[in-house]
Amino acid sequence: MHRPLGITVIRHIVDSQRLHPEATGDLSGLLNELIVAGKTISAEVNMAGLADVLGMSGKTNIQGEEVQKLDEFANNTIKKRMARCGYLCIMASEEEEDVIAVKEGYEGKYTLAFDPLDGSSNIDVNVNIGTIFSVHRRKSASGQGGLGDLLQKGSEQVAAGYILYGSSTMMVFTTGEGVQGFTLDPSVGEFYLSHPDIRTPERGKYLSANEGNSKFWMENVRAYIDSLKEEDKEKGRPYSARYIGSLVADFHRNLIAGGIFAYPRDTKNPEKPYGKLRLLYEAAPLAMLIEQAGGRAVTDDGINILDIEPSELHERVPLIIGSKLDVDEAETFLK
Ligand code: AHM
Ligand code: MG
């Protein structure tokens, strides 16, 4: 059986750190802890049908959604590991109403926002799910951090990425110097560099949106999506529809293969006036990744996702993200 002899994710992080003699190693340490949390969740996800971890936990989260057992497991795994890693001053999770304090005496200089298991509706049906994370430098001087440390623009992220539990488990991340992808060899327990310097195609071939909601969309958004279905040989259209319903998996496919993902606001649905996706845990980290890979991310009224100043922890934002020429073209409809 083939065994990779390549670069492990830790080797890659250490090598990158060497290029920055001023670095303290804290960001490397933080990423290392996230990798361990990701491997722990991956192992549990792989056993999901066998261990008693499918189904509901009986709780409801801040978003009013029912919490699945695996959501809870992933949330607790990250929370417990990261609270005493020594690199963070405060955390926020999509699953928790309030900010999450770190253990006293273990305060560090970064903040972490995470979606522990994105794509919850796919957990019980063996479809790809993932963990998304976003790291900022703290704004407060020392001690326990607070909400103000977390409410920072996406453009100020120092690292962002995800761990995708798919046909294989992958970790994809950026520290602002391009996007690297690593694949887990579960028999060794290591992530190996499998997708160095990911660049997303300039123009895509996939259209990813929940078209079941299209009657709620703004007229111009609908006109844009419809235009992707029209025949245009030069632009490779009509595009093929691909929608998994796990943002992290839809994003990953389009990152590699090229395409456009849209979760616009549902103007006529009072429950989702800004769409469904959350700025801090979903839109901002993926926007950093796509920009680092040569693509773009905007709202459905053409605002750059990375420029949005968050005003609350669980803020939702309409998201259009993907290949550069596709987002450029979307903007001509949106403005
Ligand atoms: P979750 O974080 O609770 O799983 O919700 C977010 C998910 C995204 O992964 C996905 O893009 C979206 O919700 C799918 O929503 P819908 O079922 O409305 O298409
Ligand atoms: Mg999510």
Tab-separated table of C-alpha atoms and ligand atoms in Angstrom:
chain	number	residue	atom	x	y	z
A	1	MET	CA	0.000	0.000	0.000
A	2	HIS	CA	1.211	3.498	-0.862
A	3	ARG	CA	2.551	5.416	2.128
A	4	PRO	CA	3.339	9.114	1.661
A	5	LEU	CA	6.834	10.209	2.642
A	6	GLY	CA	5.956	13.838	2.109
A	7	ILE	CA	5.771	16.962	4.222
A	8	THR	CA	3.604	16.709	7.322
A	9	VAL	CA	1.476	19.664	8.311
A	10	ILE	CA	3.642	20.244	11.392
A	11	ARG	CA	6.821	20.213	9.281
A	12	HIS	CA	5.177	22.735	6.952
A	13	ILE	CA	4.180	25.005	9.853
A	14	VAL	CA	7.650	24.833	11.426
A	15	ASP	CA	9.342	25.532	8.064
A	16	SER	CA	7.044	28.528	7.474
A	17	GLN	CA	7.818	29.835	10.942
A	18	ARG	CA	11.555	29.722	10.190
A	19	LEU	CA	10.979	32.305	7.449
A	20	HIS	CA	9.834	34.714	10.193
A	21	PRO	CA	12.653	35.036	12.729
A	22	GLU	CA	10.465	37.430	14.768
A	23	ALA	CA	7.788	34.734	15.265
A	24	THR	CA	7.310	33.420	18.804
A	25	GLY	CA	5.854	30.082	17.718
A	26	ASP	CA	2.465	30.841	19.269
A	27	LEU	CA	0.532	30.684	15.995
A	28	SER	CA	2.288	27.417	15.123
A	29	GLY	CA	1.347	26.050	18.549
A	30	LEU	CA	-2.252	27.167	18.122
A	31	LEU	CA	-2.560	25.496	14.706
A	32	ASN	CA	-1.004	22.350	16.105
A	33	GLU	CA	-3.667	22.174	18.830
A	34	LEU	CA	-6.423	22.705	16.241
A	35	ILE	CA	-4.970	19.856	14.190
A	36	VAL	CA	-5.216	17.505	17.174
A	37	ALA	CA	-8.824	18.608	17.791
A	38	GLY	CA	-9.574	18.020	14.086
A	39	LYS	CA	-8.082	14.519	14.157
A	40	THR	CA	-10.135	13.695	17.255
A	41	ILE	CA	-13.347	14.856	15.575
A	42	SER	CA	-12.419	13.029	12.360
A	43	ALA	CA	-12.031	9.753	14.257
A	44	GLU	CA	-15.453	10.206	15.848
A	45	VAL	CA	-17.108	11.178	12.551
A	46	ASN	CA	-15.663	8.063	10.886
A	47	MET	CA	-17.269	5.871	13.541
A	48	ALA	CA	-20.569	7.750	13.445
A	49	GLY	CA	-22.733	4.921	12.171
A	50	LEU	CA	-21.292	2.443	14.689
A	51	ALA	CA	-20.815	4.413	17.892
A	52	ASP	CA	-23.914	5.910	19.453
A	53	VAL	CA	-23.175	9.392	18.156
A	54	LEU	CA	-25.843	9.980	15.522
A	55	GLY	CA	-29.061	11.825	16.224
A	56	MET	CA	-30.083	14.711	18.419
A	57	SER	CA	-28.553	15.748	21.715
A	58	GLY	CA	-31.918	17.080	22.902
A	59	LYS	CA	-30.604	20.657	23.105
A	60	THR	CA	-31.253	23.772	21.013
A	61	ASN	CA	-28.466	26.213	20.096
A	62	ILE	CA	-28.412	30.013	19.960
A	63	GLN	CA	-29.536	29.860	16.316
A	64	GLY	CA	-32.690	28.033	17.436
A	65	GLU	CA	-31.465	24.859	15.697
A	66	GLU	CA	-31.529	21.423	17.282
A	67	VAL	CA	-28.043	20.338	18.338
A	68	GLN	CA	-26.857	16.965	17.106
A	69	LYS	CA	-24.711	14.720	19.291
A	70	LEU	CA	-21.754	15.099	16.924
A	71	ASP	CA	-22.150	18.907	16.934
A	72	GLU	CA	-21.877	18.774	20.697
A	73	PHE	CA	-18.899	16.413	20.606
A	74	ALA	CA	-17.025	18.633	18.136
A	75	ASN	CA	-17.828	21.778	20.102
A	76	ASN	CA	-16.628	20.270	23.401
A	77	THR	CA	-13.488	18.800	21.831
A	78	ILE	CA	-12.358	22.154	20.454
A	79	LYS	CA	-13.440	24.120	23.507
A	80	LYS	CA	-11.663	21.905	26.023
A	81	ARG	CA	-8.461	21.536	24.040
A	82	MET	CA	-8.166	25.199	23.106
A	83	ALA	CA	-9.147	26.641	26.511
A	84	ARG	CA	-5.845	25.554	28.006
A	85	CYS	CA	-3.568	25.678	24.969
A	86	GLY	CA	-2.028	28.931	26.194
A	87	TYR	CA	-2.318	30.765	22.868
A	88	LEU	CA	-5.846	32.192	23.130
A	89	CYS	CA	-7.508	34.856	25.249
A	90	ILE	CA	-11.137	34.243	24.198
A	91	MET	CA	-13.175	32.004	21.887
A	92	ALA	CA	-16.572	31.971	20.196
A	93	SER	CA	-18.465	29.023	18.776
A	94	GLU	CA	-21.427	28.933	16.436
A	95	GLU	CA	-23.022	26.606	18.977
A	96	GLU	CA	-22.734	28.901	22.005
A	97	GLU	CA	-24.612	32.081	22.802
A	98	ASP	CA	-21.805	33.845	24.664
A	99	VAL	CA	-18.074	34.145	24.294
A	100	ILE	CA	-16.071	31.242	25.737
A	101	ALA	CA	-13.424	32.088	28.326
A	102	VAL	CA	-10.047	30.353	28.362
A	103	LYS	CA	-8.639	28.781	31.507
A	104	GLU	CA	-7.263	31.325	33.924
A	105	GLY	CA	-3.500	31.525	33.818
A	106	TYR	CA	-3.457	30.214	30.222
A	107	GLU	CA	-4.283	33.496	28.429
A	108	GLY	CA	-2.486	34.097	25.131
A	109	LYS	CA	-2.450	36.643	22.337
A	110	TYR	CA	-4.942	35.232	19.817
A	111	THR	CA	-8.717	34.772	19.509
A	112	LEU	CA	-10.526	31.833	17.925
A	113	ALA	CA	-13.960	31.761	16.302
A	114	PHE	CA	-15.183	28.380	15.063
A	115	ASP	CA	-18.050	26.450	13.566
A	116	PRO	CA	-17.419	23.066	15.190
A	117	LEU	CA	-19.357	21.003	12.653
A	118	ASP	CA	-20.611	22.842	9.622
A	119	GLY	CA	-23.301	21.124	7.574
A	120	SER	CA	-25.211	19.701	10.529
A	121	SER	CA	-28.141	18.576	8.390
A	122	ASN	CA	-25.749	16.160	6.651
A	123	ILE	CA	-24.417	14.435	9.780
A	124	ASP	CA	-26.972	11.638	9.950
A	125	VAL	CA	-26.865	10.860	6.238
A	126	ASN	CA	-23.117	10.314	5.818
A	127	VAL	CA	-22.495	13.403	3.708
A	128	ASN	CA	-19.425	15.649	4.060
A	129	ILE	CA	-19.220	17.994	7.026
A	130	GLY	CA	-16.366	20.085	8.424
A	131	THR	CA	-14.908	22.357	11.085
A	132	ILE	CA	-14.224	26.003	10.137
A	133	PHE	CA	-11.912	28.291	12.111
A	134	SER	CA	-10.813	31.922	12.176
A	135	VAL	CA	-7.922	33.409	14.181
A	136	HIS	CA	-7.336	37.077	15.053
A	137	ARG	CA	-4.713	38.821	17.150
A	138	ARG	CA	-6.247	40.130	20.366
A	139	LYS	CA	-6.941	43.867	20.702
A	140	SER	CA	-6.990	44.066	24.497
A	141	ALA	CA	-3.633	44.189	26.242
A	142	SER	CA	-3.619	41.155	28.517
A	143	GLY	CA	-5.607	38.801	30.740
A	144	GLN	CA	-8.951	37.311	29.706
A	145	GLY	CA	-10.171	38.677	26.380
A	146	GLY	CA	-13.704	39.884	25.649
A	147	LEU	CA	-16.246	40.398	22.903
A	148	GLY	CA	-14.252	43.333	21.469
A	149	ASP	CA	-11.345	40.996	20.736
A	150	LEU	CA	-13.610	38.788	18.630
A	151	LEU	CA	-15.533	41.495	16.758
A	152	GLN	CA	-12.853	42.241	14.191
A	153	LYS	CA	-12.976	42.502	10.425
A	154	GLY	CA	-12.103	39.499	8.293
A	155	SER	CA	-9.241	41.463	6.744
A	156	GLU	CA	-7.550	41.370	10.154
A	157	GLN	CA	-7.515	37.558	10.409
A	158	VAL	CA	-4.051	36.067	10.911
A	159	ALA	CA	-5.156	32.556	9.975
A	160	ALA	CA	-8.262	30.816	8.695
A	161	GLY	CA	-9.119	27.362	7.487
A	162	TYR	CA	-11.161	24.219	7.778
A	163	ILE	CA	-10.964	20.514	8.358
A	164	LEU	CA	-13.204	18.669	5.935
A	165	TYR	CA	-14.475	15.221	6.898
A	166	GLY	CA	-15.055	13.858	3.414
A	167	SER	CA	-14.043	10.792	1.417
A	168	SER	CA	-10.740	11.618	3.090
A	169	THR	CA	-10.127	14.104	5.890
A	170	MET	CA	-8.401	17.272	4.713
A	171	MET	CA	-7.080	20.341	6.438
A	172	VAL	CA	-6.949	23.493	4.309
A	173	PHE	CA	-5.619	26.704	5.787
A	174	THR	CA	-3.916	30.023	5.202
A	175	THR	CA	-1.795	32.300	7.332
A	176	GLY	CA	-1.871	34.982	4.649
A	177	GLU	CA	0.812	33.398	2.478
A	178	GLY	CA	-1.278	31.316	0.106
A	179	VAL	CA	-3.504	28.320	0.755
A	180	GLN	CA	-2.188	24.861	1.571
A	181	GLY	CA	-4.137	21.602	1.678
A	182	PHE	CA	-3.169	18.502	3.680
A	183	THR	CA	-4.732	15.053	3.612
A	184	LEU	CA	-4.933	12.823	6.672
A	185	ASP	CA	-3.415	9.352	6.486
A	186	PRO	CA	-5.552	7.812	9.251
A	187	SER	CA	-3.292	4.796	9.645
A	188	VAL	CA	-0.369	7.055	10.573
A	189	GLY	CA	-2.413	9.832	12.132
A	190	GLU	CA	-0.619	12.550	10.149
A	191	PHE	CA	-1.757	15.183	7.681
A	192	TYR	CA	0.508	15.261	4.598
A	193	LEU	CA	0.822	18.144	2.147
A	194	SER	CA	-1.316	17.030	-0.800
A	195	HIS	CA	-2.472	20.356	-2.298
A	196	PRO	CA	0.391	22.902	-2.147
A	197	ASP	CA	-0.343	26.539	-3.042
A	198	ILE	CA	-3.964	26.099	-4.054
A	199	ARG	CA	-5.131	28.561	-6.727
A	200	THR	CA	-8.806	28.579	-7.610
A	201	PRO	CA	-9.649	28.687	-11.348
A	202	GLU	CA	-10.305	32.230	-12.557
A	203	ARG	CA	-13.646	31.162	-13.953
A	204	GLY	CA	-15.729	28.316	-12.642
A	205	LYS	CA	-17.998	25.657	-14.007
A	206	TYR	CA	-20.196	24.998	-10.985
A	207	LEU	CA	-23.168	26.880	-9.614
A	208	SER	CA	-23.907	26.161	-5.935
A	209	ALA	CA	-27.017	27.650	-4.356
A	210	ASN	CA	-30.134	26.356	-2.638
A	211	GLU	CA	-32.455	27.145	-5.512
A	212	GLY	CA	-35.383	25.925	-3.453
A	213	ASN	CA	-35.213	29.386	-1.864
A	214	SER	CA	-35.030	31.326	-5.144
A	215	LYS	CA	-38.517	32.788	-4.825
A	216	PHE	CA	-37.299	34.621	-1.698
A	217	TRP	CA	-34.227	36.139	-3.382
A	218	MET	CA	-33.877	39.680	-4.654
A	219	GLU	CA	-34.754	40.090	-8.332
A	220	ASN	CA	-31.178	40.931	-9.401
A	221	VAL	CA	-29.750	37.886	-7.582
A	222	ARG	CA	-32.251	35.669	-9.382
A	223	ALA	CA	-31.346	37.298	-12.703
A	224	TYR	CA	-27.655	36.602	-12.066
A	225	ILE	CA	-28.205	32.941	-11.158
A	226	ASP	CA	-30.467	32.514	-14.200
A	227	SER	CA	-27.734	33.961	-16.434
A	228	LEU	CA	-25.432	31.104	-15.399
A	229	LYS	CA	-27.898	28.646	-16.878
A	230	GLU	CA	-27.889	30.296	-20.298
A	231	GLU	CA	-25.786	28.816	-23.059
A	232	ASP	CA	-22.505	30.675	-23.624
A	233	LYS	CA	-19.684	28.616	-25.129
A	234	GLU	CA	-16.979	31.178	-24.319
A	235	LYS	CA	-17.821	31.119	-20.611
A	236	GLY	CA	-18.469	27.373	-20.532
A	237	ARG	CA	-22.180	27.790	-19.837
A	238	PRO	CA	-24.644	26.594	-18.808
A	239	TYR	CA	-22.881	25.862	-15.505
A	240	SER	CA	-23.510	22.577	-13.729
A	241	ALA	CA	-25.521	22.725	-10.515
A	242	ARG	CA	-23.744	21.315	-7.434
A	243	TYR	CA	-25.147	21.873	-3.956
A	244	ILE	CA	-24.280	19.677	-0.989
A	245	GLY	CA	-25.775	21.833	1.766
A	246	SER	CA	-22.516	21.817	3.764
A	247	LEU	CA	-20.888	25.167	3.087
A	248	VAL	CA	-17.435	23.805	3.845
A	249	ALA	CA	-17.809	20.984	1.316
A	250	ASP	CA	-19.449	23.153	-1.353
A	251	PHE	CA	-16.671	25.697	-0.845
A	252	HIS	CA	-13.923	23.079	-1.056
A	253	ARG	CA	-15.200	21.654	-4.337
A	254	ASN	CA	-15.471	25.083	-5.917
A	255	LEU	CA	-12.059	26.121	-4.544
A	256	ILE	CA	-10.439	23.200	-6.362
A	257	ALA	CA	-12.649	22.953	-9.451
A	258	GLY	CA	-13.840	26.572	-9.794
A	259	GLY	CA	-17.332	27.910	-9.405
A	260	ILE	CA	-19.655	30.213	-7.578
A	261	PHE	CA	-21.459	29.596	-4.280
A	262	ALA	CA	-24.351	31.843	-3.287
A	263	TYR	CA	-26.404	32.017	-0.109
A	264	PRO	CA	-28.219	35.311	-0.663
A	265	ARG	CA	-30.603	37.024	1.727
A	266	ASP	CA	-34.191	35.804	1.694
A	267	THR	CA	-35.901	39.178	1.400
A	268	LYS	CA	-39.360	37.738	1.749
A	269	ASN	CA	-38.475	35.431	4.612
A	270	PRO	CA	-38.492	37.416	7.879
A	271	GLU	CA	-36.510	34.628	9.546
A	272	LYS	CA	-33.541	35.091	7.222
A	273	PRO	CA	-33.313	38.789	6.266
A	274	TYR	CA	-29.523	38.489	5.887
A	275	GLY	CA	-29.354	34.927	4.632
A	276	LYS	CA	-28.295	32.044	6.824
A	277	LEU	CA	-24.531	32.047	7.038
A	278	ARG	CA	-22.586	33.586	9.885
A	279	LEU	CA	-19.944	36.228	9.320
A	280	LEU	CA	-17.443	35.241	12.003
A	281	TYR	CA	-17.479	31.445	11.746
A	282	GLU	CA	-18.278	30.864	8.090
A	283	ALA	CA	-18.137	33.807	5.675
A	284	ALA	CA	-15.003	35.629	6.918
A	285	PRO	CA	-12.646	32.618	7.181
A	286	LEU	CA	-13.730	31.274	3.788
A	287	ALA	CA	-13.384	34.774	2.297
A	288	MET	CA	-9.772	34.934	3.497
A	289	LEU	CA	-9.087	31.513	1.967
A	290	ILE	CA	-10.672	32.350	-1.388
A	291	GLU	CA	-8.822	35.674	-1.662
A	292	GLN	CA	-5.556	33.927	-0.842
A	293	ALA	CA	-6.359	31.435	-3.615
A	294	GLY	CA	-7.111	34.181	-6.166
A	295	GLY	CA	-10.919	34.313	-5.838
A	296	ARG	CA	-13.327	36.770	-4.199
A	297	ALA	CA	-16.183	36.978	-1.671
A	298	VAL	CA	-18.881	39.661	-1.481
A	299	THR	CA	-22.366	40.152	-0.033
A	300	ASP	CA	-25.395	40.149	-2.314
A	301	ASP	CA	-25.120	43.938	-2.430
A	302	GLY	CA	-21.491	43.855	-3.487
A	303	ILE	CA	-19.660	44.597	-0.209
A	304	ASN	CA	-16.348	42.797	0.277
A	305	ILE	CA	-16.897	40.252	3.068
A	306	LEU	CA	-13.458	40.957	4.543
A	307	ASP	CA	-14.331	44.671	4.970
A	308	ILE	CA	-17.385	44.102	7.175
A	309	GLU	CA	-16.996	45.302	10.756
A	310	PRO	CA	-18.972	42.799	12.851
A	311	SER	CA	-21.400	44.249	15.353
A	312	GLU	CA	-22.442	41.025	17.043
A	313	LEU	CA	-21.120	37.518	17.555
A	314	HIS	CA	-23.732	35.613	15.581
A	315	GLU	CA	-24.174	38.161	12.791
A	316	ARG	CA	-25.447	36.672	9.547
A	317	VAL	CA	-24.393	37.821	6.136
A	318	PRO	CA	-25.475	37.113	2.543
A	319	LEU	CA	-22.568	35.402	0.784
A	320	ILE	CA	-21.432	35.154	-2.827
A	321	ILE	CA	-18.039	33.494	-3.047
A	322	GLY	CA	-15.889	31.822	-5.649
A	323	SER	CA	-13.889	32.278	-8.821
A	324	LYS	CA	-12.778	35.860	-9.461
A	325	LEU	CA	-14.378	36.430	-12.874
A	326	ASP	CA	-17.633	34.918	-11.636
A	327	VAL	CA	-17.833	37.202	-8.605
A	328	ASP	CA	-16.849	40.186	-10.794
A	329	GLU	CA	-19.729	39.320	-13.074
A	330	ALA	CA	-22.154	38.785	-10.180
A	331	GLU	CA	-21.346	42.322	-9.052
A	332	THR	CA	-22.530	43.803	-12.338
A	333	PHE	CA	-25.986	42.428	-11.498
A	334	LEU	CA	-25.863	43.331	-7.805
A	335	LYS	CA	-24.882	46.986	-7.956
B	1	AHM	P1	-24.828	24.763	10.150
B	1	AHM	O1	-23.555	25.485	10.479
B	1	AHM	O2	-25.793	24.751	11.282
B	1	AHM	O3	-24.596	23.418	9.578
B	1	AHM	O4	-25.608	25.649	9.014
B	1	AHM	C1	-24.935	26.139	7.927
B	1	AHM	C2	-25.205	25.316	6.695
B	1	AHM	C3	-24.135	25.516	5.663
B	1	AHM	O5	-23.142	24.546	5.786
B	1	AHM	C4	-24.886	25.354	4.355
B	1	AHM	O6	-24.277	26.088	3.328
B	1	AHM	C5	-26.239	25.874	4.694
B	1	AHM	O7	-26.389	25.756	6.091
B	1	AHM	C6	-27.307	25.081	4.032
B	1	AHM	O8	-28.519	25.665	4.287
B	1	AHM	P2	-29.851	25.259	3.484
B	1	AHM	O9	-30.256	23.950	4.025
B	1	AHM	O10	-30.817	26.365	3.792
B	1	AHM	O11	-29.492	25.209	2.035
B	2	MG	MG	-22.087	26.213	9.760
